[in-house]
Short mmCIF file of C-alpha atoms in Angstrom, two decimals:
data_model
loop_
_atom_site.label_atom_id
_atom_site.label_comp_id
_atom_site.label_asym_id
_atom_site.label_seq_id
_atom_site.Cartn_x
_atom_site.Cartn_y
_atom_site.Cartn_z
CA MET A 17 -8.15 20.47 19.17
CA PRO A 18 -11.70 20.72 17.94
CA PRO A 19 -13.85 20.16 21.04
CA ASP A 20 -16.62 18.38 19.16
CA ARG A 21 -14.40 15.53 17.86
CA PRO A 22 -11.20 15.17 19.88
CA PHE A 23 -10.68 11.49 19.04
CA GLU A 24 -11.69 11.50 15.38
CA ALA A 25 -8.11 11.55 14.07
CA ALA A 26 -7.04 8.87 16.52
CA GLU A 27 -9.89 6.58 15.58
CA GLY A 28 -9.49 7.01 11.85
CA ALA A 29 -5.72 7.01 11.37
CA PRO A 30 -5.11 3.24 11.71
CA LEU A 31 -7.84 2.54 9.17
CA PHE A 32 -5.88 4.41 6.51
CA ARG A 33 -2.47 2.82 7.08
CA PRO A 34 -1.38 0.91 3.99
CA CYS A 35 -0.70 -2.79 4.49
CA ALA A 36 1.46 -5.21 2.52
CA CYS A 37 -1.27 -7.84 2.13
CA CYS A 38 -3.42 -5.65 -0.09
CA ALA A 39 -0.92 -3.25 -1.63
CA ALA A 40 -2.79 -3.00 -4.94
CA THR A 41 -6.05 -2.11 -3.23
CA CYS A 42 -4.31 0.31 -0.89
CA GLN A 43 -2.57 1.99 -3.81
CA ALA A 44 -5.88 2.47 -5.57
CA HIS A 45 -7.42 4.12 -2.50
CA ARG A 46 -4.51 6.24 -1.26
CA GLY A 47 -6.00 9.48 -2.57
CA GLU A 48 -9.39 8.68 -1.12
CA ALA A 49 -7.91 7.80 2.27
CA ARG A 50 -5.82 10.97 2.32
CA GLY A 51 -8.88 12.99 1.32
CA LEU A 52 -10.77 11.66 4.31
CA LEU A 53 -8.04 11.90 6.96
CA ALA A 54 -6.34 15.17 5.95
CA PRO A 55 -9.33 17.47 6.63
CA VAL A 56 -9.78 15.94 10.08
CA TYR A 57 -6.09 16.40 10.89
CA ASP A 58 -6.09 19.93 9.49
CA ARG A 59 -8.84 21.04 11.89
CA PHE A 60 -6.49 20.64 14.85
CA THR A 61 -4.71 23.75 16.05
CA GLU A 62 -2.89 22.22 19.01
CA GLY A 63 -1.99 18.86 20.50
CA PHE A 64 0.41 17.85 17.73
CA GLY A 65 2.69 16.26 20.32
CA THR A 66 0.03 13.74 21.36
CA GLN A 67 0.37 10.15 20.24
CA ASP A 68 -2.96 10.31 18.39
CA LEU A 69 -1.96 13.21 16.17
CA LYS A 70 1.55 11.86 15.69
CA GLU A 71 -0.06 8.66 14.39
CA ALA A 72 -2.39 10.58 12.08
CA LYS A 73 0.55 12.60 10.73
CA ALA A 74 2.59 9.44 10.15
CA VAL A 75 -0.28 7.90 8.19
CA LEU A 76 -0.69 11.05 6.10
CA ASP A 77 3.05 11.00 5.38
CA GLU A 78 2.81 7.34 4.30
CA LEU A 79 -0.09 8.14 2.02
CA GLY A 80 1.93 10.85 0.33
#
C-alpha cells in the first residue's frame, strides 16, 4: 500500500458507485470516474484482501 495515501481508495470508491436514481448521469461519467479511481487502485501492491480495496475493485468492475 502506498504509505502516503493508505485510505485514498477507501474514501473514493463509494463516490464512484453507479446509482439507479441518476443512471443517465452516471453513464455519462463512467469513464471519468474510472479514470480517477483506477490510478489510485493501481498504486497498491499489497492489501488486496482488505475490505477497502475489495470495495474499490468492485466499483471498478461495475464501471467496466
